[in-house]
Structure formats: C-alpha cells, structure tokens
Coordinates of C-alpha atoms in Angstrom, one line a residue:
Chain A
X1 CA 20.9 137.2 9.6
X2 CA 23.1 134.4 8.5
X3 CA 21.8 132.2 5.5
X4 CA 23.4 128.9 4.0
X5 CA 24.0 129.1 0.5
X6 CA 24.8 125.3 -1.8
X7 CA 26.1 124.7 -4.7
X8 CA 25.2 121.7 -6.0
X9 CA 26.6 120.1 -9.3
X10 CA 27.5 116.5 -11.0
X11 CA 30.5 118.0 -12.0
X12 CA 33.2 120.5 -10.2
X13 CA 30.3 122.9 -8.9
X14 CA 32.1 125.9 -10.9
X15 CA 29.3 126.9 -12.9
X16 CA 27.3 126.5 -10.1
X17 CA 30.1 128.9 -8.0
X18 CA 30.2 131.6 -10.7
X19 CA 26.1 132.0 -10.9
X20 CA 25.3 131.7 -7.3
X21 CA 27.8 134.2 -6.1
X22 CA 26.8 136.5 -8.9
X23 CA 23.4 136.1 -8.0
X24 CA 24.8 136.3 -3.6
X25 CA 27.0 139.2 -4.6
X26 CA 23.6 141.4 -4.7
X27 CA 22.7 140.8 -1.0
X28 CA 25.7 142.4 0.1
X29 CA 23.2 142.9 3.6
X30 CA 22.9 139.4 4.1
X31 CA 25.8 136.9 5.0
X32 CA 26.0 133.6 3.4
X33 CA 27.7 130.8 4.9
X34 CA 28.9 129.2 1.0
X35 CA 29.1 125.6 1.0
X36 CA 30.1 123.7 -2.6
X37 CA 29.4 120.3 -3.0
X38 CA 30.8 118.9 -6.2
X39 CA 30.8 115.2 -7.9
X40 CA 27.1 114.7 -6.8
X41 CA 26.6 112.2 -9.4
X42 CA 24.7 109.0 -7.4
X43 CA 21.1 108.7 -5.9
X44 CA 22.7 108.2 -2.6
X45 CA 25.0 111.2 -2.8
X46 CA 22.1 113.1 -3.5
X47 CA 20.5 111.9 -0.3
X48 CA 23.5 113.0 1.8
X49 CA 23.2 115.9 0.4
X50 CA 19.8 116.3 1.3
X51 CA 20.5 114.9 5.0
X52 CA 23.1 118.4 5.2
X53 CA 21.3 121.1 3.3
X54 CA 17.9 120.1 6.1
X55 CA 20.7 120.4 9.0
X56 CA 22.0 123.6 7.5
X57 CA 18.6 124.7 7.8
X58 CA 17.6 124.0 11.3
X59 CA 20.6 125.4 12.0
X60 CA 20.6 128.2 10.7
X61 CA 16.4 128.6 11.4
X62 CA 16.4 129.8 8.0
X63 CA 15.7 127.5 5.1
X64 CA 19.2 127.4 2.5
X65 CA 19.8 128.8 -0.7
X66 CA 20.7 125.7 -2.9
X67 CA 21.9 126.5 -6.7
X68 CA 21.7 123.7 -8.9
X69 CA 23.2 122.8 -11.8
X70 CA 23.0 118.7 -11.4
X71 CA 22.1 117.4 -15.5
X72 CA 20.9 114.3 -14.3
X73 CA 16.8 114.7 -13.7
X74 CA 16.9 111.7 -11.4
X75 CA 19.3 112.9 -9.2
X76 CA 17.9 116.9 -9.3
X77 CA 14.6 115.5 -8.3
X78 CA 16.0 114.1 -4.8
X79 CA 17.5 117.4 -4.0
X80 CA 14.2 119.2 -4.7
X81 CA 13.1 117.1 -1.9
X82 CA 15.4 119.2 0.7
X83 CA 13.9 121.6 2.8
X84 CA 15.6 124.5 0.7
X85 CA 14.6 127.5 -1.5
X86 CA 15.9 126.1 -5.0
X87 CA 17.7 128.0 -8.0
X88 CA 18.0 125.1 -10.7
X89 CA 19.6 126.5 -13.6
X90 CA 18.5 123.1 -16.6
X91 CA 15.1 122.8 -15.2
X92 CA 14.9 127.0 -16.1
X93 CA 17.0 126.8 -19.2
X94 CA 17.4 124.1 -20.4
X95 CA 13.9 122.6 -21.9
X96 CA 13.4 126.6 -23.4
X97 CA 17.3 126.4 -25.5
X98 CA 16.0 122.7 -26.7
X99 CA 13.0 124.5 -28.4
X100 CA 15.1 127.3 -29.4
X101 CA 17.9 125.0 -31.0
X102 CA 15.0 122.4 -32.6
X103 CA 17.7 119.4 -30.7
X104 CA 17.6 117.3 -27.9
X105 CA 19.9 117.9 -24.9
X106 CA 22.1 114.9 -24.0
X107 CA 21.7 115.1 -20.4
X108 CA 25.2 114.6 -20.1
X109 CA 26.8 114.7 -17.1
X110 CA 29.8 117.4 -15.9
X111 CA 30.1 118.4 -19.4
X112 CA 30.9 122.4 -19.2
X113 CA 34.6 121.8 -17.2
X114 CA 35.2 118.6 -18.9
X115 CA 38.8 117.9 -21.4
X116 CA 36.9 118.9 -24.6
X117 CA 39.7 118.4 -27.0
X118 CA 43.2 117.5 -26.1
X119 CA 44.5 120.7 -28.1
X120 CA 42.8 122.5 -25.5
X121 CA 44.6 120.5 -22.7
X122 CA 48.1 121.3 -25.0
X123 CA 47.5 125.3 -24.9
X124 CA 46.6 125.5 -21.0
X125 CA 49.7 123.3 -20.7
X126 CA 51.8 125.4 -23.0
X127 CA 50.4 128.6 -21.9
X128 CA 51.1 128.1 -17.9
X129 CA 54.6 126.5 -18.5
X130 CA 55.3 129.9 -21.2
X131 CA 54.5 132.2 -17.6
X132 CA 56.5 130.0 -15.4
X133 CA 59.7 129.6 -17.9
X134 CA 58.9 134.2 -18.6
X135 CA 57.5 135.2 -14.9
X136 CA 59.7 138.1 -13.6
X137 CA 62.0 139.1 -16.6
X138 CA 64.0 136.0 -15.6
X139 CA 63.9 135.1 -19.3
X140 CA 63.5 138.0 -22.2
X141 CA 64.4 136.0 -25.7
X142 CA 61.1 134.4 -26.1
X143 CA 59.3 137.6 -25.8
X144 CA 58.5 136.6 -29.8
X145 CA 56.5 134.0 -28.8
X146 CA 54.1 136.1 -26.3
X147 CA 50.5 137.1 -26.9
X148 CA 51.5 140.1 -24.1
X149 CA 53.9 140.8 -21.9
X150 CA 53.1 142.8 -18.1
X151 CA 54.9 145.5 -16.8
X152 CA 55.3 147.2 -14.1
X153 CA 57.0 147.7 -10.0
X154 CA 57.5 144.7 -8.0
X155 CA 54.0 142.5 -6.3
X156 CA 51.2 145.0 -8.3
X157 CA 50.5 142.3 -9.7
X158 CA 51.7 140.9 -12.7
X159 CA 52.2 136.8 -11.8
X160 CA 48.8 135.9 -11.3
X161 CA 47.4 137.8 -14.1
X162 CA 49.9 135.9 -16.4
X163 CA 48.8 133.0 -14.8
X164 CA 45.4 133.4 -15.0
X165 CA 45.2 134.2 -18.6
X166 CA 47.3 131.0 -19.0
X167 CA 44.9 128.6 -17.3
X168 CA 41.0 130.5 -18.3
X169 CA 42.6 131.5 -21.8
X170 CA 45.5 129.9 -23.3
X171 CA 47.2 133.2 -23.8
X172 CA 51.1 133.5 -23.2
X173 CA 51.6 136.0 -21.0
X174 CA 55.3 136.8 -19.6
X175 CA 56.1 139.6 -17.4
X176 CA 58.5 142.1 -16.7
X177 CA 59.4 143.7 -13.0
X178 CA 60.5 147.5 -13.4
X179 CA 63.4 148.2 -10.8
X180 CA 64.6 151.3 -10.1
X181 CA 67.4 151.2 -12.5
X182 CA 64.8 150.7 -14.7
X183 CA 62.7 153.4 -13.6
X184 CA 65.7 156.2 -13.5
X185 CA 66.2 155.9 -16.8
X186 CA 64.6 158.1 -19.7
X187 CA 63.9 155.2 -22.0
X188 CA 62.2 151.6 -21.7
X189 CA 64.6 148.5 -20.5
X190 CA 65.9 147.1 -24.1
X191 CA 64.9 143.6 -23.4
X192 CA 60.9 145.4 -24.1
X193 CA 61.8 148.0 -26.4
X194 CA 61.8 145.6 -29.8
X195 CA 58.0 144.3 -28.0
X196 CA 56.1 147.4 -27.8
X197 CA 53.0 146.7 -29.3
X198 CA 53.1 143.7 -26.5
X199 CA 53.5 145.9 -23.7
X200 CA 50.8 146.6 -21.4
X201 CA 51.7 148.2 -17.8
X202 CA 50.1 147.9 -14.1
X203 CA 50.7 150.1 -12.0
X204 CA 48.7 150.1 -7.9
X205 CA 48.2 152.5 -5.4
X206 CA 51.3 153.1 -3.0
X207 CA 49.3 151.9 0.5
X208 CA 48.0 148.7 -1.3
X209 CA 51.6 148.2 -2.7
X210 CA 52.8 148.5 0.8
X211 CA 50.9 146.4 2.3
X212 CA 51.5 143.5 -0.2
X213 CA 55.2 143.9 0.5
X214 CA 54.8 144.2 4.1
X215 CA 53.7 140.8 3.9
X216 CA 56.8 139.7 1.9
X217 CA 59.1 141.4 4.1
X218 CA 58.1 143.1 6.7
X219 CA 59.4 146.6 8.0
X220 CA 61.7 146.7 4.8
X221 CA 62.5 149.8 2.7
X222 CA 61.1 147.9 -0.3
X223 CA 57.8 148.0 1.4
X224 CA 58.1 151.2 3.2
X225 CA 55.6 153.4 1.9
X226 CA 58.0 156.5 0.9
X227 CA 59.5 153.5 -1.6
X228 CA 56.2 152.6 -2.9
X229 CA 55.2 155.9 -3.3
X230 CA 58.3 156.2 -5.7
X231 CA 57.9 153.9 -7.6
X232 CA 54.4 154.2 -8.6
X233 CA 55.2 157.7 -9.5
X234 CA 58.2 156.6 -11.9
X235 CA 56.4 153.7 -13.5
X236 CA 53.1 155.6 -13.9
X237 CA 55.4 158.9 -15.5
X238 CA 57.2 155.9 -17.7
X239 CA 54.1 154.3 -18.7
X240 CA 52.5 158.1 -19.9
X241 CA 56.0 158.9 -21.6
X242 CA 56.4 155.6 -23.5
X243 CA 52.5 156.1 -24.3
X244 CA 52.1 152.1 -23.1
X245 CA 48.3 151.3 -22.2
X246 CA 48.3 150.6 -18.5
X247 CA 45.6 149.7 -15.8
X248 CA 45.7 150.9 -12.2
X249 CA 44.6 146.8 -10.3
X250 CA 44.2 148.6 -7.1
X251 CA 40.0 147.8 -6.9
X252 CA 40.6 145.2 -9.3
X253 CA 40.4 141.6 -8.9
X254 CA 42.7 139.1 -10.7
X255 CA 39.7 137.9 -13.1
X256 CA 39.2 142.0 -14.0
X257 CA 42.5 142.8 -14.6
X258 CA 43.0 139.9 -17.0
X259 CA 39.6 140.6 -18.7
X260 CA 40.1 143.8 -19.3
X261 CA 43.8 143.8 -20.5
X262 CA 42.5 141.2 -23.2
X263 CA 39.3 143.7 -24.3
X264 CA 41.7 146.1 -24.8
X265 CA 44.1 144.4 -26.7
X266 CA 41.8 142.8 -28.8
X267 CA 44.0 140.0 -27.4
X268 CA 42.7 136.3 -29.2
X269 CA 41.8 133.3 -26.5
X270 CA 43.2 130.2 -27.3
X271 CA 40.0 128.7 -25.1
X272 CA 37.0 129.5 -25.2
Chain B
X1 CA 24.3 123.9 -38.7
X2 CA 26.8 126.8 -37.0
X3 CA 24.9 129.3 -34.3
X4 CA 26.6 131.9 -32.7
X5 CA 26.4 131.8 -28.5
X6 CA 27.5 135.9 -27.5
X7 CA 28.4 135.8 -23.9
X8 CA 27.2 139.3 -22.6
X9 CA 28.1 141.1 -19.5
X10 CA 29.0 144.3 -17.5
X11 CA 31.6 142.3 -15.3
X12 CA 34.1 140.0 -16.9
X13 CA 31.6 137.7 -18.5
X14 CA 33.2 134.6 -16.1
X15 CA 29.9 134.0 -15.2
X16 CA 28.0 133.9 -18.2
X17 CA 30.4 131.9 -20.2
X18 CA 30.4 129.6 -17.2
X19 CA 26.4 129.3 -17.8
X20 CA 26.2 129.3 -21.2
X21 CA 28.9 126.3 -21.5
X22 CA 27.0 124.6 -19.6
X23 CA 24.1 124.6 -21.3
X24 CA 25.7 124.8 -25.0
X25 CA 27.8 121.6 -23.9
X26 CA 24.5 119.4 -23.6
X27 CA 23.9 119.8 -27.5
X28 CA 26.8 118.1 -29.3
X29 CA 25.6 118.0 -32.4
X30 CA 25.5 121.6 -32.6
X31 CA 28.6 123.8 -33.7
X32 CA 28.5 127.2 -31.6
X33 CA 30.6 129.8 -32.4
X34 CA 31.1 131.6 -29.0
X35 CA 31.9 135.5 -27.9
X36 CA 32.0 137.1 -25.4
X37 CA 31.5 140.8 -24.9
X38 CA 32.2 141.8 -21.3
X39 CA 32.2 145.2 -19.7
X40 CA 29.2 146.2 -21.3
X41 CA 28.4 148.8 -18.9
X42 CA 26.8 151.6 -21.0
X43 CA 23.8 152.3 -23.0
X44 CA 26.2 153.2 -25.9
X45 CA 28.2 149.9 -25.6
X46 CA 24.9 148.1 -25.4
X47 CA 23.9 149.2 -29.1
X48 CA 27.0 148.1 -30.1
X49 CA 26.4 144.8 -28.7
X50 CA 22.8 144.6 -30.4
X51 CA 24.3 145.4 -33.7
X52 CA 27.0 142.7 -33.3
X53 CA 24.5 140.1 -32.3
X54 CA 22.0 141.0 -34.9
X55 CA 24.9 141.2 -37.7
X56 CA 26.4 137.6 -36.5
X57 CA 21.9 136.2 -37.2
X58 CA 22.1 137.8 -40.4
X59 CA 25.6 135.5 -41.5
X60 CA 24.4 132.7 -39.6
X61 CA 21.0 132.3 -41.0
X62 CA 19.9 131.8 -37.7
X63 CA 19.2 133.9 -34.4
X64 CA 22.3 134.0 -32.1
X65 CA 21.9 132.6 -28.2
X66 CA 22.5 135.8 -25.7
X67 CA 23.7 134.6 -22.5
X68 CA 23.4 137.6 -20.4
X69 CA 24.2 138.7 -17.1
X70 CA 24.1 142.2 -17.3
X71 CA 23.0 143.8 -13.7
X72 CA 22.0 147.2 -15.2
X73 CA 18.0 146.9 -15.9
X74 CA 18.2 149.7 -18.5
X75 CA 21.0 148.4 -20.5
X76 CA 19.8 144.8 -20.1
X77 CA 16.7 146.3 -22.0
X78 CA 18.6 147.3 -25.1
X79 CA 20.0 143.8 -25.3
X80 CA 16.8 142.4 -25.3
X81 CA 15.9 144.5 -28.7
X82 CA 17.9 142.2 -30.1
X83 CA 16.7 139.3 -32.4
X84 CA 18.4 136.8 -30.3
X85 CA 17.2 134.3 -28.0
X86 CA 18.0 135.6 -25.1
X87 CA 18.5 133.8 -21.5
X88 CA 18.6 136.3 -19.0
X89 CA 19.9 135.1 -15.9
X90 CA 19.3 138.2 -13.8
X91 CA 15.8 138.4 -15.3
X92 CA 14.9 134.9 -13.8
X93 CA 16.3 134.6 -11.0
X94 CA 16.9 137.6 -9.1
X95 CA 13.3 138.6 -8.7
X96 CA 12.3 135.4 -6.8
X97 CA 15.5 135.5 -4.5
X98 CA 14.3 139.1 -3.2
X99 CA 11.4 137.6 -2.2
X100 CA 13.1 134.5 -0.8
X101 CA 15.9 136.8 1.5
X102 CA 13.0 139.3 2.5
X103 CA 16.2 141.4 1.0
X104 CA 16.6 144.7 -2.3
X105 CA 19.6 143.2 -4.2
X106 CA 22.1 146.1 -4.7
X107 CA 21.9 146.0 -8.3
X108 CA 25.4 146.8 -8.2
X109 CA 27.4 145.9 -11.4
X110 CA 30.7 143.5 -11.4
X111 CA 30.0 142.2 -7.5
X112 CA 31.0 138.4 -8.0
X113 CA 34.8 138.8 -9.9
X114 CA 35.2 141.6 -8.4
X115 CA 38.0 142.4 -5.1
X116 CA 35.8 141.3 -2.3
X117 CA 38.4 141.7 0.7
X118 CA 42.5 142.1 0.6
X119 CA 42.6 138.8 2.7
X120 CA 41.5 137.2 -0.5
X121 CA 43.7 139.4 -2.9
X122 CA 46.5 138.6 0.0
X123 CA 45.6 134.9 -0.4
X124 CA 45.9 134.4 -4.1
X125 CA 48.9 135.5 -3.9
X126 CA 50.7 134.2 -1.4
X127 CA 48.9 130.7 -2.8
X128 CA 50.3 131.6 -6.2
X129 CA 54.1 132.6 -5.0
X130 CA 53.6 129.3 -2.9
X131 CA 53.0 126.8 -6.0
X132 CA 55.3 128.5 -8.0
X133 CA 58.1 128.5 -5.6
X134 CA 57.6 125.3 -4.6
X135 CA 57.2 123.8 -8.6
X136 CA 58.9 120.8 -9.6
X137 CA 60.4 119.2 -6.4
X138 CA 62.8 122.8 -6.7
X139 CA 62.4 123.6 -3.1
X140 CA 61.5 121.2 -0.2
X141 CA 62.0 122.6 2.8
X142 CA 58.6 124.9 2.9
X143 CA 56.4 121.4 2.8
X144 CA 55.7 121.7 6.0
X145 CA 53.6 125.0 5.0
X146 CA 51.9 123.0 2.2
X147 CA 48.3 121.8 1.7
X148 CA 49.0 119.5 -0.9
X149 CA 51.7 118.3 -2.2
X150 CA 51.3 116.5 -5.6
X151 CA 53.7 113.9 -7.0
X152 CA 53.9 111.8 -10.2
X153 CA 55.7 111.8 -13.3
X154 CA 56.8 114.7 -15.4
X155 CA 54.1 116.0 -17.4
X156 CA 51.2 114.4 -15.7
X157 CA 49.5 117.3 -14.9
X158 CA 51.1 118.5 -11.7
X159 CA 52.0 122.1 -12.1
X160 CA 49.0 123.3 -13.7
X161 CA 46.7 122.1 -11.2
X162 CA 49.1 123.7 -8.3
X163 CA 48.6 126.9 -9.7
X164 CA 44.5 126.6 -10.8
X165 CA 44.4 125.0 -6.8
X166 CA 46.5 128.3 -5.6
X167 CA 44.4 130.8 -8.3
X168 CA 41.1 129.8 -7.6
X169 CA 40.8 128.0 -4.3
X170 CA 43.3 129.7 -2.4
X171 CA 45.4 126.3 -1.1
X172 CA 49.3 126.1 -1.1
X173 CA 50.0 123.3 -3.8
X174 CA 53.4 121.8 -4.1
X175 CA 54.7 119.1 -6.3
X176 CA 57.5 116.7 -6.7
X177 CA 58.1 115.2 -10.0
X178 CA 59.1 111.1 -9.6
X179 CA 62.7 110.6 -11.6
X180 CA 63.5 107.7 -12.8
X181 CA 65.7 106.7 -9.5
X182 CA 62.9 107.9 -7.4
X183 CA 60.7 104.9 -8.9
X184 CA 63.3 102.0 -9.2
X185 CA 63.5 102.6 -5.4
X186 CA 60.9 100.7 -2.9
X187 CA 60.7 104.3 -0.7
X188 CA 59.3 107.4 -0.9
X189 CA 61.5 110.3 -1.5
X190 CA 62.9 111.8 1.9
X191 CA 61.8 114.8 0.9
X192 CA 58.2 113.6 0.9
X193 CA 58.5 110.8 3.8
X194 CA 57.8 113.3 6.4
X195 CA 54.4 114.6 4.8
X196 CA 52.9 111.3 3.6
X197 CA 49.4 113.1 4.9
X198 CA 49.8 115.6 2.4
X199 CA 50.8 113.6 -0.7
X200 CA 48.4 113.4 -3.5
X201 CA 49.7 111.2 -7.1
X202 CA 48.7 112.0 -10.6
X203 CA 49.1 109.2 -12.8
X204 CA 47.7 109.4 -17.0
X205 CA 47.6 107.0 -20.0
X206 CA 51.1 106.2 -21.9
X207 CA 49.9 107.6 -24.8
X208 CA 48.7 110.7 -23.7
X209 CA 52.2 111.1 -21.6
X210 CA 53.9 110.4 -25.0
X211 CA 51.7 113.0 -26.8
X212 CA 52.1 115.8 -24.4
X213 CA 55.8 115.1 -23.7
X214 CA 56.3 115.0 -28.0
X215 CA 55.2 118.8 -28.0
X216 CA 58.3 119.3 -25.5
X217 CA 60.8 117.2 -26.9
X218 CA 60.3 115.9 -30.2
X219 CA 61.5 112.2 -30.7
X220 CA 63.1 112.1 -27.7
X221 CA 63.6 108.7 -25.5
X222 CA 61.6 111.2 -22.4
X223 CA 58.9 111.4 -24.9
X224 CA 59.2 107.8 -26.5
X225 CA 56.5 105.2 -25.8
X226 CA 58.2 102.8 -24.0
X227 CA 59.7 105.4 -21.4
X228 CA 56.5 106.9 -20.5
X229 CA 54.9 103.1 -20.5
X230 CA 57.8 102.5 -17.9
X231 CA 57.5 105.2 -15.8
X232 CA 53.7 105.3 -15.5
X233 CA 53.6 101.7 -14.5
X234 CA 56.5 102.6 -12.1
X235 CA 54.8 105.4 -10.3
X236 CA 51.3 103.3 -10.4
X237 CA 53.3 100.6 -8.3
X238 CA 55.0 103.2 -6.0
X239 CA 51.5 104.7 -5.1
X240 CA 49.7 101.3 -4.4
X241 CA 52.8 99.8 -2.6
X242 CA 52.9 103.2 -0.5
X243 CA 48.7 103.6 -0.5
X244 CA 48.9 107.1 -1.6
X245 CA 45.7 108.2 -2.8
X246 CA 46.0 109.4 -6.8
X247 CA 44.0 109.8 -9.6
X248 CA 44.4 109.2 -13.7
X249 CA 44.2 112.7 -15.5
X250 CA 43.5 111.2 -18.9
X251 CA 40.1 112.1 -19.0
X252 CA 40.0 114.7 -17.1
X253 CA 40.4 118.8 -17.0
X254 CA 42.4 121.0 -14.5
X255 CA 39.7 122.0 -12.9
X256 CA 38.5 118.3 -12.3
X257 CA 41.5 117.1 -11.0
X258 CA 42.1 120.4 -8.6
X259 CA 38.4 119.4 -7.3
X260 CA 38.4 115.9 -7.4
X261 CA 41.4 116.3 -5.0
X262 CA 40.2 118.7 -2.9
X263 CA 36.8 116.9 -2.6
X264 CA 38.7 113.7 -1.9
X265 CA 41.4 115.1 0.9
X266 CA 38.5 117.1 2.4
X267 CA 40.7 120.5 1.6
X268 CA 39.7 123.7 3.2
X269 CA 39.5 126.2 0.7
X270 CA 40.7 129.7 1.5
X271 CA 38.2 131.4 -1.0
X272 CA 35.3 130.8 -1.8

C-alpha cells in the first residue's frame, strides 16, 4: 500500500516535516510517498494545492495524509476542502494554549523559523564559520574558544555533528581526527591535552567505517576493513585509558549524536 | 509575565521544540523560558522530569506548558501527573491516524531523527564534504557536480545556508563570493559562466552587511558603510543585468532562504 503524505505550511514546512514524520515513523508497514509544500501563504496557492493533494489521491486510490500547520484560518479552510484525511496542528492546539495562556494568538504567519533576533542570526553565523575555520584539527589555538571539541578516527563522523550543533544550536564545536600516529602513542595528541574537560570521542563500528570510506576512496587500505578494524580498537582503548566520554554513532543519526553529546555535557545552547 | 515551555521527549526533542515554537511564537507578548528534556526514555527519568516541571510552576507562579512527544504510553503517563498544561501530540493524533491507515503504529521510540537508511547517512555526508569543499569560490572545478551554486557578496549568508541545504536536505550547495573586481566587471565570473542554470544570488541590507561584517573586522573599510552600500548595489546590478534569480536575506532565517530557494529552483531534495 502506498499512501501520499503533505506537508503543508505558510512558512518552510519544517514544523510541519518534524511532526508528520514523527507521527509516519510509526507505520513503519506502510509506505509514504512525502511531499512538502512550503510558502503556501495566498488563497490561490492554497487552491493549487488542493488541485495536487485530490490528484495524489486518485492516484494513489487512497485518500492523502495532509499535515497542516498553515496560521492563516482563511487559507487552512481551503485545504480542508481537499479530498484528504487532515492532521492540523493550530486548529488542535492552538485555541486550547489561548485559554491556557489568558492571550490572544496573533495569527502570524511563518513565525517558528523566522530571524527572531539578529543576535541569534550572529551565533549561527559565528558558530558555523568557528567549525569551518576548526573542522579536522586543521587549526588547534582557538580550542579556548570552543563549547566542545570531537574526537576520534577519520569519516565516524565528527564534521556534520559540529555542523549541526552550529546551525540548530549556536554551539562551537571544532574537531579533531585521530591518526595512527596519534593512536600508537600512550598519551593524548598535545594540541587536546590542555582541553580535556572539552573532549568528547566517537568512535563507529569497523563495517560502517568501511563503507563510508569505501565511498571516499574506494579499494584503499584506509578503507579496507582490517584498517578500520584498527583503528576503532586504538581509539576506543584511548578513549577508556584517557577516561574521555565517548558515543559509538554507528545506529545513530546526526540529530542523535549531537543531542545526546549536549545532554551529557550539560553543554548550554546559544539557540533555543 | 514569564512561563516556562519544557520540551519533552524520548528522541531528541527536534520535534517537539519544532511544535511547541510554533505555537509559543504566535503569543508575543508572552516571555517563555524554554527547556528541553530529551531522551526521556524511562520511568525513572520521567519523575525527574515531573519534578523539574512542577519545581519551574512553583518559581513561575504559574503552570509550565509541556510539549510532549514521548512515544512510550506508560512513561507519557507520569508526565501527565504533572501540574502542567500539557499538549500531547502523540495523545491526539496518533489514535485517529490508526484508524485512518487501517494500520498498529509501532510505538517504537526515536523513529523520526533516528538513522533511517545508510543512503541517507551516505548522503549527508557526501552533501556536507560537498559544501564544505566547495566554500567560498576555493574550488571550482567540481561545479559541474553542484545543485546550486550560490553567489553574492561576503557575508551575505552564503555558507551557512550551503551547509543547512547539504545537512538537512541532502543537495550539493556551492558558493562563490563576488570580489570587488568580479562586480566592476559587466560578466559573470568564468568560473560560473558555464553553470548559469545553477546560480542562485543572495543580496541583504547595507546595514545589516555592515553589522555582521563589524563582528569580523572591527572598523575596518570591509566592514564600513559605504563599502558594503557599494558592493550590494554592485551585486544587485550584476544579478538583474545577468537575470539571475536571488533573494534579500535581511529578513529572513537559514532555513528560509535554503527553502525559499529550493522551492523557487524546483530542487530535488535527497532526504526527506
């Protein structure tokens, strides 16, 4: 059975995204055919919209799964008109936290993902162009200025978990690539040693390792699986001896990894 | 008058911040001190969570706002001992959409930012390398393995929405930063002749250009007034005189310009 899922938002469609694919991610039976359709901020858009969502639906001979998160009343009440089975997140919510917060909603349009305060803007700014400038140990002496700094063997991981908790959190996040000069030795890389408390490793199982590589450069030694295996065991015996806090990404995604470095750091979000 | 909004999830809590933004950001006038406690995956952590909550109502004078999207029935029932007002997305939703897909939802904990499949691991990656590799007009010879390359002044906005395209979408986003010789010519670059289909510019106010490149370089002539009042009206001639399609970032956040200009080029985004 294939079903066609919508989401449907005035703004970028992300909060729509997150809560229909939390809400999808329980059907794990069913496949959904995802569609986004952002910016729907005119009567007439909302029409087109309608005009594909009934399509989808014939198509399909199922009717879709739209989830809405459109502010505007006027504009929600011409996508209830589509033939579709409708999650509409302020119609549920919002009319009961109006009660709850004795005040008025604004109805204001693409509000959630909007530039709240230009200090905000400033951190993400500051924050991605700190990972850049400190991705891959190219730089060390502003390991003062980070919130945490990554470690760990070559593609588990590190880059777009740095990223990440640049652009969702404002943190400054640099990283550091263990080689195996690194790893032969009995004591951490000096560049890290004076950052301790800032260290936090990841370490991968050898197959997925290899496979990552292999994509990098195929049929290498660097991604042969004897090499990976190697590694992981040095840095995983380094991280234990050193006593750093580490997390194995393996069945990890990027958003887990970062989340759950940060919980255990305590680490403080710049944006919330 | 301050509330406090708690965030509450056994994932990463992506989801229900996502939400609960949403909603908080239609009331204005109220201040909302916001937390988020993710992983809460156990009864135990749950009555931690409940004393938190019910300590921040005490302070506040007022009951907090619990925007949860805990899976687990049982521990979503210890939550709701809480004296918060709770919205429960799981609560009202999921029911209904059994019904709707004919379909048991797994109740499975963490599904949607969770590792779905290593093609979309493999993806962000590769996306991620691809943006950062290709930053800044560094490298120009991998355009033709580009799905968008954005251009504009420095400090317009360009890098961070390369990498929030490469993070959360999955496209390979280059850019190429306009010198001051690129605009005082009547051509395009070379490098960015050949892939006219591909180019995207980013233009933003003076001030704000001045602002953001004062944080860089303090009192510098980069960061003076008249520089940035120069270049922008430069780069907005270039991309009229060479109809390239662009947008003003003043106003808006990384995550509207990555999907205003994925919406607008009609990108194909390699997660969903």
């Amino acid at each position: 059975m294939k079903r066609t899922a919508f989401f449907i938002s005035d703004g970028t469609g992300i909060t729509a995204e997150a809560l229909g694919n939390s809400l999808l991610a329980q059907f794990g039976s069913i496949q959904f055919n995802k569609i986004t359709l952002p910016y729907i901020d005119t009567i007439e858009k909302a029409v087109e919209a309608v005009d594909t969502i009934d399509q989808a639906g014939k198509e399909d001979g199922y009717r879709p799964i739209v989830f809405d998160t459109v502010v505007d009343e006027a504009i929600r009440e011409v996508i209830s008109t589509s033939s579709a089975y409708k999650i509409d997140v302020f119609s549920a919510f919002l009319k009961p936290l109006e009660l709850e917060l004795g005040s008025h909603s604004s109805y204001s349009v693409g509000k959630s993902h909007s530039i709240n305060e230009v200090n905000t803007y400033m951190d993400r700014i500051e924050s991605v162009n700190f990972a850049i400038a400190n991705d891959d140990g190219g730089k060390t002496q502003h390991y003062d200025k980070a919130d945490i700094i990554l470690t760990g063997v070559s593609r588990c991981g590190k880059t777009p978990t740095c990223l990440y908790m640049a652009l969702q959190f404002g943190i400054r996040a640099a990283n550091y690539p263990l080689t195996d000069d690194d790893l032969n030795r009995t004591h951490l890389p000096d560049a890290l040693e004076a950052y301790r408390d800032k260290l936090f490793g990841l370490t991968i199982d050898p197959f997925q390792l290899a496979s990552i590589r292999h994509e990098r450069r195929a049929n290498s030694r660097y991604a042969s699986l004897d090499q990976c295996e190697d590694e992981v065991q040095s840095v995983e015996r380094m991280f234990r001896q050193q006593q750093l806090p580490f997390i194995n990404t393996t069945h990890f995604s990027i958003e887990e990894i970062a989340t759950r470095i940060i919980a255990q750091k305590g680490l403080q979000r710049r944006i919330k």
